Amino acid sequence: MANRLLEVSDLDVAYGDVGALWGVSIHVDPGTIVAIVGANGAGKTTLMKAISGLVRPKRGEIRLGGASLVGRAPEEIARMGIAHVPEGRGLFRQMTVLENLELGAFQPKARPRLQQSLEKAYALFPRLRERAHQKAGSLSGGEQQMLAIARATMSDPALLILDEPSLGLSPLVVQQMFALIQTLHGQGVTILLVEQNIHQALKVADHGFVLKTGELAMQGSGAELLADPEIQKAYMGVLE
């Protein structure tokens, strides 16, 4: 479809001789939250790495706004408008909160708006303003996740990829994290969300795709998938 921001078609990815994804197709429309859910080892992170250029697919196509991403370097894909918050956050722990945020605006198009982007990040994450001159490594897990997301928004991305943003956080902070994701969405940010917390992810998602051992098992609106008996049965341990 012409209005699709991201389109992944028939994607195969392997690590050496070991297959990780087979024939996966997903799409993300502008202004939506799309959730990729599934059990640990389903291939969710591999799919995100393929989109970001961190792994090269064996077969298939990935397009952002109609332009192919396959074979491009990660930094070129970032320049094209994809900001990826990886599982584990990828912060520079010895640098301050402010320095980490400034690095998020390293793209030439983002530099002129650095101060404006900083104010926007601080408005969304007030705690980061309070801790601007603390080292990133001294923050709590929830604050580090906030910093990683805030840093990604500094480049004003066309697509924000969040890989397991609730991982390792307390239930209260998880609620706050999903509230922040909805706030970002309300500001017009298009989000591709990878989550093991299926219930929370599908609650906020406009559309969802379920991966099972490297293949697409199901897709539908977030509400449809949440109500699906198969999803409830397969992921009852995750549905809380």
Short mmCIF file of C-alpha atoms in Angstrom, two decimals:
data_model
loop_
_atom_site.label_atom_id
_atom_site.label_comp_id
_atom_site.label_asym_id
_atom_site.label_seq_id
_atom_site.Cartn_x
_atom_site.Cartn_y
_atom_site.Cartn_z
CA MET A 1 0.00 0.00 0.00
CA ALA A 2 1.21 3.48 -0.88
CA ASN A 3 0.78 4.95 2.59
CA ARG A 4 2.85 2.30 4.41
CA LEU A 5 5.84 3.67 6.27
CA LEU A 6 7.58 0.32 6.71
CA GLU A 7 7.00 -2.81 4.67
CA VAL A 8 8.82 -6.10 5.29
CA SER A 9 8.11 -8.80 2.69
CA ASP A 10 8.97 -12.54 2.75
CA LEU A 11 12.00 -12.07 4.98
CA ASP A 12 14.37 -14.97 5.66
CA VAL A 13 17.25 -14.46 8.12
CA ALA A 14 19.84 -17.02 9.22
CA TYR A 15 22.87 -17.00 11.51
CA GLY A 16 25.30 -19.16 9.53
CA ASP A 17 23.40 -22.39 8.81
CA VAL A 18 20.83 -21.78 11.52
CA GLY A 19 17.58 -20.24 10.31
CA ALA A 20 16.00 -17.55 12.49
CA LEU A 21 13.16 -16.12 10.35
CA TRP A 22 11.22 -17.70 7.50
CA GLY A 23 8.99 -15.77 5.10
CA VAL A 24 8.07 -13.03 7.58
CA SER A 25 5.98 -10.12 6.27
CA ILE A 26 4.88 -7.18 8.43
CA HIS A 27 3.90 -3.56 7.83
CA VAL A 28 3.74 -0.34 9.83
CA ASP A 29 1.49 2.54 8.79
CA PRO A 30 2.37 6.15 9.71
CA GLY A 31 1.19 7.32 13.13
CA THR A 32 0.49 3.84 14.50
CA ILE A 33 1.86 1.58 17.23
CA VAL A 34 2.61 -1.89 15.88
CA ALA A 35 3.51 -4.68 18.31
CA ILE A 36 5.61 -7.73 17.46
CA VAL A 37 4.89 -10.29 20.16
CA GLY A 38 5.81 -13.88 20.88
CA ALA A 39 7.71 -16.09 23.27
CA ASN A 40 11.41 -15.74 23.96
CA GLY A 41 13.38 -17.03 20.96
CA ALA A 42 10.54 -16.42 18.49
CA GLY A 43 12.76 -14.18 16.32
CA LYS A 44 11.47 -10.76 17.40
CA THR A 45 14.88 -9.19 18.06
CA THR A 46 16.31 -10.72 14.86
CA LEU A 47 13.53 -9.04 12.88
CA MET A 48 14.36 -5.66 14.47
CA LYS A 49 18.07 -6.13 13.75
CA ALA A 50 17.30 -6.90 10.11
CA ILE A 51 15.22 -3.72 9.79
CA SER A 52 18.05 -1.68 11.37
CA GLY A 53 20.73 -3.23 9.16
CA LEU A 54 22.47 -5.07 12.01
CA VAL A 55 21.90 -8.45 10.33
CA ARG A 56 21.55 -9.06 6.62
CA PRO A 57 18.57 -11.07 5.36
CA LYS A 58 19.10 -14.09 3.11
CA ARG A 59 15.96 -13.25 1.18
CA GLY A 60 13.12 -10.74 1.15
CA GLU A 61 12.65 -6.98 1.04
CA ILE A 62 12.52 -4.21 3.66
CA ARG A 63 11.27 -0.78 2.59
CA LEU A 64 10.99 2.49 4.49
CA GLY A 65 8.78 5.02 2.71
CA GLY A 66 9.27 2.99 -0.46
CA ALA A 67 13.10 2.99 -0.30
CA SER A 68 14.85 -0.36 0.12
CA LEU A 69 16.88 -0.84 3.30
CA VAL A 70 18.42 -4.19 2.36
CA GLY A 71 22.22 -4.01 2.10
CA ARG A 72 22.45 -0.54 3.65
CA ALA A 73 24.72 0.14 6.63
CA PRO A 74 23.06 0.73 10.04
CA GLU A 75 24.22 4.37 10.12
CA GLU A 76 22.67 5.01 6.69
CA ILE A 77 19.38 3.45 7.85
CA ALA A 78 19.51 5.69 10.94
CA ARG A 79 19.96 8.72 8.66
CA MET A 80 16.92 7.59 6.68
CA GLY A 81 14.81 7.93 9.83
CA ILE A 82 14.89 4.77 11.94
CA ALA A 83 15.86 5.06 15.63
CA HIS A 84 16.35 1.70 17.37
CA VAL A 85 16.36 1.34 21.17
CA PRO A 86 17.91 -2.12 21.57
CA GLU A 87 17.23 -4.66 24.27
CA GLY A 88 19.74 -3.72 26.99
CA ARG A 89 19.41 0.01 26.11
CA GLY A 90 22.90 0.60 24.69
CA LEU A 91 23.66 3.65 26.83
CA PHE A 92 27.12 5.17 27.34
CA ARG A 93 27.21 4.49 31.06
CA GLN A 94 30.25 6.67 31.86
CA MET A 95 28.77 9.67 30.09
CA THR A 96 26.17 11.97 31.64
CA VAL A 97 22.47 11.94 30.87
CA LEU A 98 22.87 15.19 28.91
CA GLU A 99 25.82 13.83 26.90
CA ASN A 100 23.84 10.72 25.99
CA LEU A 101 20.91 12.88 24.86
CA GLU A 102 23.18 15.13 22.80
CA LEU A 103 24.57 12.05 21.03
CA GLY A 104 21.01 11.23 19.97
CA ALA A 105 21.03 14.39 17.84
CA PHE A 106 24.28 13.61 16.00
CA GLN A 107 22.52 13.39 12.61
CA PRO A 108 23.15 16.55 10.56
CA LYS A 109 19.40 17.20 10.16
CA ALA A 110 18.86 16.91 13.93
CA ARG A 111 21.71 19.19 15.11
CA PRO A 112 20.02 22.54 14.41
CA ARG A 113 17.06 21.45 16.57
CA LEU A 114 19.19 20.15 19.46
CA GLN A 115 17.93 22.59 22.11
CA GLN A 116 14.33 22.24 21.01
CA SER A 117 14.61 18.42 21.05
CA LEU A 118 16.22 18.53 24.50
CA GLU A 119 13.35 20.58 25.91
CA LYS A 120 10.86 18.18 24.35
CA ALA A 121 12.67 15.18 25.89
CA TYR A 122 12.81 16.85 29.31
CA ALA A 123 9.10 17.70 29.12
CA LEU A 124 8.30 14.05 28.47
CA PHE A 125 10.85 12.69 30.96
CA PRO A 126 11.17 15.34 33.73
CA ARG A 127 13.40 13.06 35.80
CA LEU A 128 16.08 13.25 33.14
CA ARG A 129 16.30 17.03 33.56
CA GLU A 130 16.87 16.52 37.31
CA ARG A 131 19.63 14.00 36.55
CA ALA A 132 21.13 15.75 33.51
CA HIS A 133 24.66 15.82 34.96
CA GLN A 134 24.63 12.35 36.53
CA LYS A 135 26.37 9.47 34.79
CA ALA A 136 23.92 7.28 32.88
CA GLY A 137 25.22 4.20 34.71
CA SER A 138 24.11 5.63 38.06
CA LEU A 139 20.42 5.75 37.05
CA SER A 140 17.82 3.16 38.06
CA GLY A 141 16.71 0.61 35.46
CA GLY A 142 13.54 2.55 34.71
CA GLU A 143 15.43 5.84 34.37
CA GLN A 144 17.96 4.20 32.03
CA GLN A 145 15.14 2.95 29.83
CA MET A 146 13.63 6.45 29.79
CA LEU A 147 17.03 7.87 28.78
CA ALA A 148 17.43 5.31 25.98
CA ILE A 149 14.00 6.20 24.57
CA ALA A 150 14.55 9.95 25.02
CA ARG A 151 17.93 9.70 23.25
CA ALA A 152 16.25 7.93 20.31
CA THR A 153 13.63 10.68 19.99
CA MET A 154 16.36 13.35 19.72
CA SER A 155 16.80 12.51 16.02
CA ASP A 156 13.07 13.08 15.36
CA PRO A 157 12.79 9.62 13.74
CA ALA A 158 10.21 8.57 11.18
CA LEU A 159 10.06 5.20 13.00
CA LEU A 160 10.98 4.45 16.61
CA ILE A 161 11.83 0.79 17.30
CA LEU A 162 11.58 -0.27 20.94
CA ASP A 163 12.99 -3.72 21.71
CA GLU A 164 11.71 -5.09 25.05
CA PRO A 165 11.33 -1.70 26.80
CA SER A 166 9.73 -3.29 29.90
CA LEU A 167 12.38 -5.99 30.39
CA GLY A 168 13.66 -6.17 33.98
CA LEU A 169 11.47 -3.32 35.25
CA SER A 170 9.18 -3.42 38.28
CA PRO A 171 5.41 -3.70 37.59
CA LEU A 172 4.86 -0.05 38.54
CA VAL A 173 7.62 1.18 36.21
CA VAL A 174 6.26 -1.07 33.45
CA GLN A 175 2.91 0.75 33.73
CA GLN A 176 4.73 4.10 33.53
CA MET A 177 6.73 2.91 30.51
CA PHE A 178 3.62 1.97 28.55
CA ALA A 179 1.96 5.26 29.51
CA LEU A 180 5.02 7.06 28.08
CA ILE A 181 4.81 5.00 24.88
CA GLN A 182 1.19 6.10 24.49
CA THR A 183 2.19 9.73 25.13
CA LEU A 184 4.86 9.51 22.40
CA HIS A 185 2.28 8.02 20.08
CA GLY A 186 -0.06 10.89 20.91
CA GLN A 187 2.69 13.28 19.79
CA GLY A 188 2.68 11.63 16.36
CA VAL A 189 5.61 9.21 16.76
CA THR A 190 5.25 5.95 14.79
CA ILE A 191 6.36 3.05 17.00
CA LEU A 192 7.37 -0.55 16.31
CA LEU A 193 7.29 -2.31 19.66
CA VAL A 194 8.80 -5.70 20.49
CA GLU A 195 7.60 -7.14 23.76
CA GLN A 196 7.36 -10.33 25.80
CA ASN A 197 4.74 -8.55 27.93
CA ILE A 198 2.04 -9.48 25.44
CA HIS A 199 -0.91 -8.14 27.39
CA GLN A 200 0.55 -4.64 27.80
CA ALA A 201 1.86 -4.51 24.23
CA LEU A 202 -1.43 -5.50 22.61
CA LYS A 203 -3.36 -3.10 24.86
CA VAL A 204 -1.51 -0.11 23.35
CA ALA A 205 -1.05 -1.46 19.81
CA ASP A 206 -3.13 -0.47 16.80
CA HIS A 207 -1.98 -3.65 15.07
CA GLY A 208 -0.05 -6.70 16.19
CA PHE A 209 1.92 -9.55 14.64
CA VAL A 210 2.56 -12.80 16.52
CA LEU A 211 5.85 -14.57 15.80
CA LYS A 212 6.26 -18.24 16.63
CA THR A 213 9.64 -19.96 16.13
CA GLY A 214 10.65 -17.58 13.35
CA GLU A 215 7.39 -17.55 11.42
CA LEU A 216 4.37 -15.28 11.41
CA ALA A 217 1.61 -17.15 13.29
CA MET A 218 -1.11 -14.51 13.45
CA GLN A 219 -1.89 -10.85 12.95
CA GLY A 220 -4.75 -8.46 13.67
CA SER A 221 -5.65 -5.36 15.64
CA GLY A 222 -4.35 -5.26 19.21
CA ALA A 223 -7.89 -5.74 20.54
CA GLU A 224 -8.57 -8.71 18.23
CA LEU A 225 -5.39 -10.50 19.26
CA LEU A 226 -5.99 -9.85 22.97
CA ALA A 227 -9.44 -11.40 22.67
CA ASP A 228 -8.25 -14.39 20.66
CA PRO A 229 -8.61 -17.67 22.63
CA GLU A 230 -5.48 -19.10 20.99
CA ILE A 231 -3.39 -16.14 22.16
CA GLN A 232 -4.88 -16.37 25.64
CA LYS A 233 -4.13 -20.07 25.83
CA ALA A 234 -0.62 -19.90 24.35
CA TYR A 235 0.49 -16.89 26.40
CA MET A 236 -1.56 -17.21 29.56
CA GLY A 237 1.66 -17.15 31.58
CA VAL A 238 2.43 -13.72 30.11
CA LEU A 239 -1.11 -12.33 30.28
CA GLU A 240 -1.44 -10.66 33.64
#
